[in-house]
Amino acid sequence: MARQRLLGSILSRGGAQVLRNFQSFVQGTRLEYVSYSSPRNQMQAPPIVVMHDLNLSLESWRQVAVNLSHVGLRQVITVDARNHGLSPYITGHSPMHLAADVEALMSHQGLNKIVALGHGMGGRAMMTLALTQPQLVERVILVDITPAPVPSNFYLTRQVFEMMLQVAPNIPPNLSLSEGRTFILPLFQDVVHDASELRRIIYNLRKMQDNTFGWAVNPQAVLSSWGEMMINYEATLGGLRPYMGEVLLIAGAQSEFVTTTSIAVMQRYFPNTVVQILDAGHCVYEDQPEQFVELVVEFTQTCLVC
C-alpha cells in the first residue's frame, strides 16, 4: 500500500523558515514501471529511477535505460508519471504529488535510496523529492530543467493541452485510430511547428473501448496544476533547506530551459551541481544518447552508501 507522507517534514526547527506549500498530506499512487538490469549491475547500489517529461512516457526512455543498465553498474527503473501512459489518471498533478508517487514506488520495491533522474516535469518531481526527503536520494540527475521559470514561449504547450481537451470529444467515433490521428493533424499543425513534438502529440491519441477518443495523458489534471509545476515552481520551495548531495545537470545547448540565470537559481537549492551541456535540444537523451549514457554512467560509478 502506498505510504502517506507529510512532504516538507524537514522544516527548520528555528521557526524562521516555514514550508507554507508543503504542509498537507499527499497520497502517493502506484505507478506503472519497468525495471532494467544486467549481470554486471551492483544490486546493492541504489537504482536509477527515471521519470519522463510532460506528454511523454516510460517508453521514451526504453533504449537509454537498456544501455544504462548494460554499460553502467546500476539497475534502472523507468516509470510512467501519474496521468501519463499506463499509470492511474487521478486528481492532483503537482510536483508534490509526483514526488509522493516516487516515494510510494520506493516503499513498494523496498528501496531505501535511489539515484533520482528526471527530465523536465519529471526533473521537478525529483527536485521536490530530494529537497523534502533528502535521506531517500543518493544523487540527483536533472535533464534540461532547473527550479527557475520555464522559457517564455512555453505558453504554447499549455495551449496544446487546452486544445487536447477540446479536440478529442469532436473526433467522429466511426473513425479508426489512424484516421483519427489524420483528422487532428491539421488542427495541431497550426500551433505546433516542431515536427518531433507534433509527432508525439498525434501519437498520444488513443481509441477508447466505447469508440470515443482520448489521450495517453490526462490534460485536465496537467492543466489543474500548471502554475505549481510550470510557472511558479520555485515558489513551492519556500522554506526548504538546500539539498547537499551531488547533482548532475545535463542541458541541451539548443534549448532555452537552462541559462546562466537559471543555473544561478539552481545552485541556491542544489549547491553541489555540476553542469554538462551537450549539442542537443530539450530531449538531450534522444539527441545525444551515447554522450548522455556516458555522463550518467560516470556520475553513478561509485556507490556512496554501499
XYZ file of C-alpha atoms in Angstrom:
306
model
C 0.000 0.000 0.000
C 1.286 3.460 -0.843
C 2.648 5.392 2.092
C 1.139 8.700 3.085
C 3.823 11.224 3.960
C 3.938 14.792 5.135
C 6.143 16.341 2.464
C 8.303 19.058 3.876
C 8.748 17.443 7.270
C 12.321 18.762 7.287
C 11.009 22.121 8.470
C 13.723 24.269 10.005
C 13.167 23.957 13.767
C 14.360 27.512 14.256
C 10.973 28.674 13.064
C 12.351 31.214 10.601
C 11.532 29.026 7.635
C 8.039 27.769 7.073
C 7.093 25.187 4.486
C 3.931 27.007 3.508
C 3.257 24.948 0.422
C 4.118 21.531 1.825
C 2.056 21.345 4.997
C -0.552 18.907 3.714
C -0.720 15.166 3.313
C -0.146 13.944 -0.209
C -1.179 10.404 -1.095
C 1.211 8.616 -3.420
C -0.256 6.347 -6.084
C 1.075 3.113 -7.557
C 2.964 3.859 -10.774
C 3.461 1.723 -13.843
C 7.166 0.908 -14.097
C 9.718 -1.195 -15.990
C 12.926 -2.460 -14.418
C 16.136 -2.992 -16.410
C 19.106 -4.929 -15.080
C 22.104 -6.932 -16.270
C 24.558 -9.335 -14.570
C 27.107 -6.536 -14.200
C 24.775 -4.399 -12.049
C 25.674 -3.922 -8.388
C 22.267 -4.776 -6.937
C 23.222 -3.399 -3.518
C 23.705 0.053 -5.073
C 20.662 2.355 -5.201
C 18.987 2.047 -8.616
C 18.472 4.886 -11.057
C 14.767 5.793 -11.090
C 13.746 7.749 -14.191
C 10.690 9.983 -14.594
C 9.926 11.372 -18.044
C 8.840 14.823 -19.191
C 5.367 16.188 -19.831
C 3.340 14.414 -22.519
C 5.811 11.520 -22.748
C 6.006 8.107 -21.065
C 8.461 5.498 -19.869
C 8.602 4.186 -23.445
C 10.598 7.264 -24.482
C 13.379 6.109 -22.114
C 13.417 2.422 -23.072
C 16.576 2.368 -25.207
C 18.544 4.675 -22.924
C 17.506 2.579 -19.902
C 18.666 -0.617 -21.643
C 22.020 0.980 -22.464
C 22.475 2.399 -18.963
C 21.814 -0.966 -17.316
C 24.224 -2.780 -19.640
C 27.052 -0.234 -19.619
C 26.712 1.045 -16.067
C 26.674 -0.619 -12.663
C 23.141 0.350 -11.651
C 19.743 -1.194 -12.130
C 17.412 1.254 -13.925
C 13.699 1.698 -13.217
C 11.598 3.832 -15.562
C 8.121 4.985 -14.535
C 5.027 6.394 -16.135
C 4.206 9.516 -14.144
C 0.651 9.746 -12.850
C -1.768 10.942 -15.537
C 0.590 9.602 -18.220
C 0.890 6.288 -20.027
C -0.397 3.314 -18.032
C -0.238 4.937 -14.590
C -3.510 5.993 -12.921
C -5.358 9.076 -14.149
C -6.225 10.846 -10.920
C -6.727 14.268 -9.375
C -3.609 16.220 -8.483
C -0.537 16.701 -10.634
C 1.689 18.998 -8.615
C 5.410 18.326 -8.040
C 4.428 17.265 -4.509
C 2.084 14.587 -5.874
C 4.686 13.266 -8.299
C 7.367 13.181 -5.593
C 4.995 11.250 -3.305
C 4.444 8.738 -6.112
C 8.190 8.075 -6.364
C 8.335 7.545 -2.613
C 5.395 5.124 -2.880
C 7.296 3.223 -5.583
C 10.330 3.026 -3.305
C 8.176 1.664 -0.489
C 6.630 -0.942 -2.786
C 10.053 -2.006 -4.091
C 11.741 -1.942 -0.685
C 14.223 0.738 -1.738
C 15.946 2.856 0.903
C 17.672 5.204 -1.540
C 17.667 5.954 -5.259
C 19.510 7.958 -7.854
C 16.711 10.337 -8.858
C 16.781 11.108 -12.602
C 14.143 13.363 -14.131
C 13.562 15.183 -17.418
C 11.521 18.386 -17.468
C 8.363 17.679 -15.458
C 9.992 14.541 -14.054
C 13.003 16.606 -13.046
C 10.835 18.885 -10.964
C 9.319 15.868 -9.241
C 12.805 14.591 -8.432
C 13.945 18.024 -7.214
C 10.977 18.145 -4.855
C 11.729 14.640 -3.583
C 15.397 15.495 -2.957
C 14.586 18.752 -1.186
C 11.817 17.342 1.011
C 13.138 13.820 1.645
C 16.925 14.056 1.116
C 17.534 10.843 3.070
C 15.890 8.933 0.200
C 18.107 10.317 -2.557
C 21.752 9.325 -3.042
C 22.263 11.573 -6.070
C 20.183 13.648 -8.479
C 20.398 13.810 -12.276
C 18.356 16.537 -13.969
C 17.805 16.691 -17.709
C 17.376 20.203 -19.125
C 15.406 21.626 -16.198
C 16.066 23.826 -13.145
C 13.834 25.392 -10.468
C 13.853 28.665 -12.464
C 10.921 29.774 -14.670
C 10.472 27.906 -17.945
C 11.111 29.762 -21.241
C 8.571 32.417 -22.164
C 7.498 30.559 -25.309
C 6.393 27.584 -23.195
C 2.882 29.061 -23.064
C 2.290 27.266 -26.374
C 2.489 23.966 -24.519
C -0.393 24.998 -22.279
C -2.338 25.905 -25.410
C -1.699 22.387 -26.735
C -3.188 20.812 -23.595
C -6.209 23.098 -23.806
C -6.647 22.022 -27.430
C -6.413 18.365 -26.442
C -9.403 18.821 -24.140
C -11.416 20.422 -26.915
C -10.358 18.240 -29.844
C -10.824 14.663 -28.599
C -14.621 14.837 -27.999
C -15.130 16.185 -31.532
C -13.397 13.381 -33.426
C -16.067 11.293 -35.233
C -16.356 7.980 -33.313
C -16.627 5.960 -36.533
C -13.001 6.758 -37.414
C -10.211 4.286 -36.745
C -7.248 5.331 -34.609
C -5.083 6.049 -37.661
C -7.933 8.021 -39.241
C -8.442 9.933 -36.009
C -4.775 10.907 -35.950
C -5.043 12.105 -39.538
C -8.182 14.063 -38.594
C -6.460 16.036 -35.805
C -3.119 16.588 -37.570
C -4.045 19.878 -39.333
C -5.537 21.262 -36.121
C -2.282 20.918 -34.215
C -0.066 21.847 -37.164
C -1.302 25.428 -36.843
C 0.099 25.624 -33.297
C 2.996 23.147 -33.110
C 5.744 23.780 -35.653
C 8.355 21.369 -34.291
C 7.990 18.096 -36.224
C 9.093 15.783 -33.408
C 6.813 17.461 -30.879
C 3.914 17.268 -33.324
C 4.516 13.529 -33.778
C 4.444 12.996 -30.015
C 1.108 14.766 -29.673
C -0.515 12.893 -32.538
C 0.865 9.567 -31.303
C -0.683 10.182 -27.866
C -4.192 9.975 -29.287
C -5.986 6.802 -28.166
C -9.159 4.989 -29.249
C -11.253 4.050 -26.207
C -13.351 0.907 -25.727
C -16.573 2.889 -26.216
C -15.240 4.157 -29.599
C -14.612 7.674 -28.323
C -11.148 9.195 -28.484
C -8.848 10.192 -25.634
C -5.184 10.697 -24.827
C -2.266 8.816 -23.308
C -2.069 11.736 -20.892
C -4.687 13.408 -18.696
C -4.773 17.023 -19.956
C -7.277 18.172 -17.327
C -5.066 17.047 -14.442
C -1.965 18.571 -16.029
C -3.705 21.916 -16.541
C -5.058 21.953 -12.974
C -1.510 22.071 -11.566
C 0.076 24.096 -14.345
C 1.047 27.013 -12.104
C 2.804 24.889 -9.476
C 4.541 22.655 -11.984
C 5.496 25.063 -14.758
C 5.103 28.747 -13.909
C 5.635 29.189 -10.166
C 7.599 26.085 -9.281
C 10.280 27.903 -7.304
C 7.589 29.447 -5.078
C 6.653 25.927 -3.879
C 10.168 25.511 -2.468
C 9.945 28.330 0.074
C 11.487 27.360 3.422
C 13.297 24.248 2.189
C 16.930 23.693 3.001
C 19.293 23.073 0.065
C 19.943 19.504 -0.992
C 23.618 18.909 -0.228
C 24.103 15.748 -2.258
C 25.773 15.531 -5.650
C 23.737 16.743 -8.625
C 24.390 16.413 -12.356
C 22.516 18.798 -14.660
C 22.649 17.726 -18.320
C 21.442 20.546 -20.570
C 20.858 20.964 -24.279
C 22.781 23.770 -25.963
C 19.897 24.330 -28.405
C 17.319 24.509 -25.614
C 16.260 27.621 -23.672
C 15.490 25.798 -20.422
C 18.989 26.122 -18.916
C 20.663 29.534 -18.941
C 23.251 31.364 -16.853
C 20.407 32.853 -14.830
C 18.635 29.544 -14.253
C 21.890 27.853 -13.227
C 22.334 30.532 -10.555
C 18.826 29.720 -9.255
C 19.664 26.035 -9.374
C 22.739 26.481 -7.200
C 20.712 28.119 -4.429
C 18.843 24.854 -3.892
C 21.467 22.411 -5.183
C 24.892 23.920 -4.399
C 26.823 20.797 -5.417
C 25.643 20.856 -9.024
C 27.870 20.011 -11.980
C 26.558 21.252 -15.344
C 27.223 19.433 -18.614
C 25.951 20.965 -21.865
C 25.548 18.767 -24.939
C 24.811 19.710 -28.536
C 21.118 18.894 -28.253
C 17.634 20.255 -27.799
C 15.353 19.759 -24.789
C 15.290 15.946 -25.228
C 19.021 15.624 -24.644
C 18.928 11.860 -24.146
C 17.307 11.387 -27.577
C 19.558 13.807 -29.452
C 22.841 12.620 -27.912
C 22.142 9.156 -26.448
C 25.750 7.919 -26.359
C 27.146 11.026 -24.662
C 24.181 11.093 -22.304
C 24.746 7.484 -21.203
C 28.473 8.145 -20.738
C 27.787 11.107 -18.445
C 25.248 9.221 -16.338
C 27.438 6.113 -16.048
C 30.451 8.175 -14.982
C 28.369 10.112 -12.436
C 26.950 6.937 -10.860
C 30.050 4.714 -10.951
C 30.752 4.930 -7.247
C 28.161 3.981 -4.658
C 28.040 6.365 -1.697
C 26.022 4.041 0.538
C 27.349 0.550 -0.346
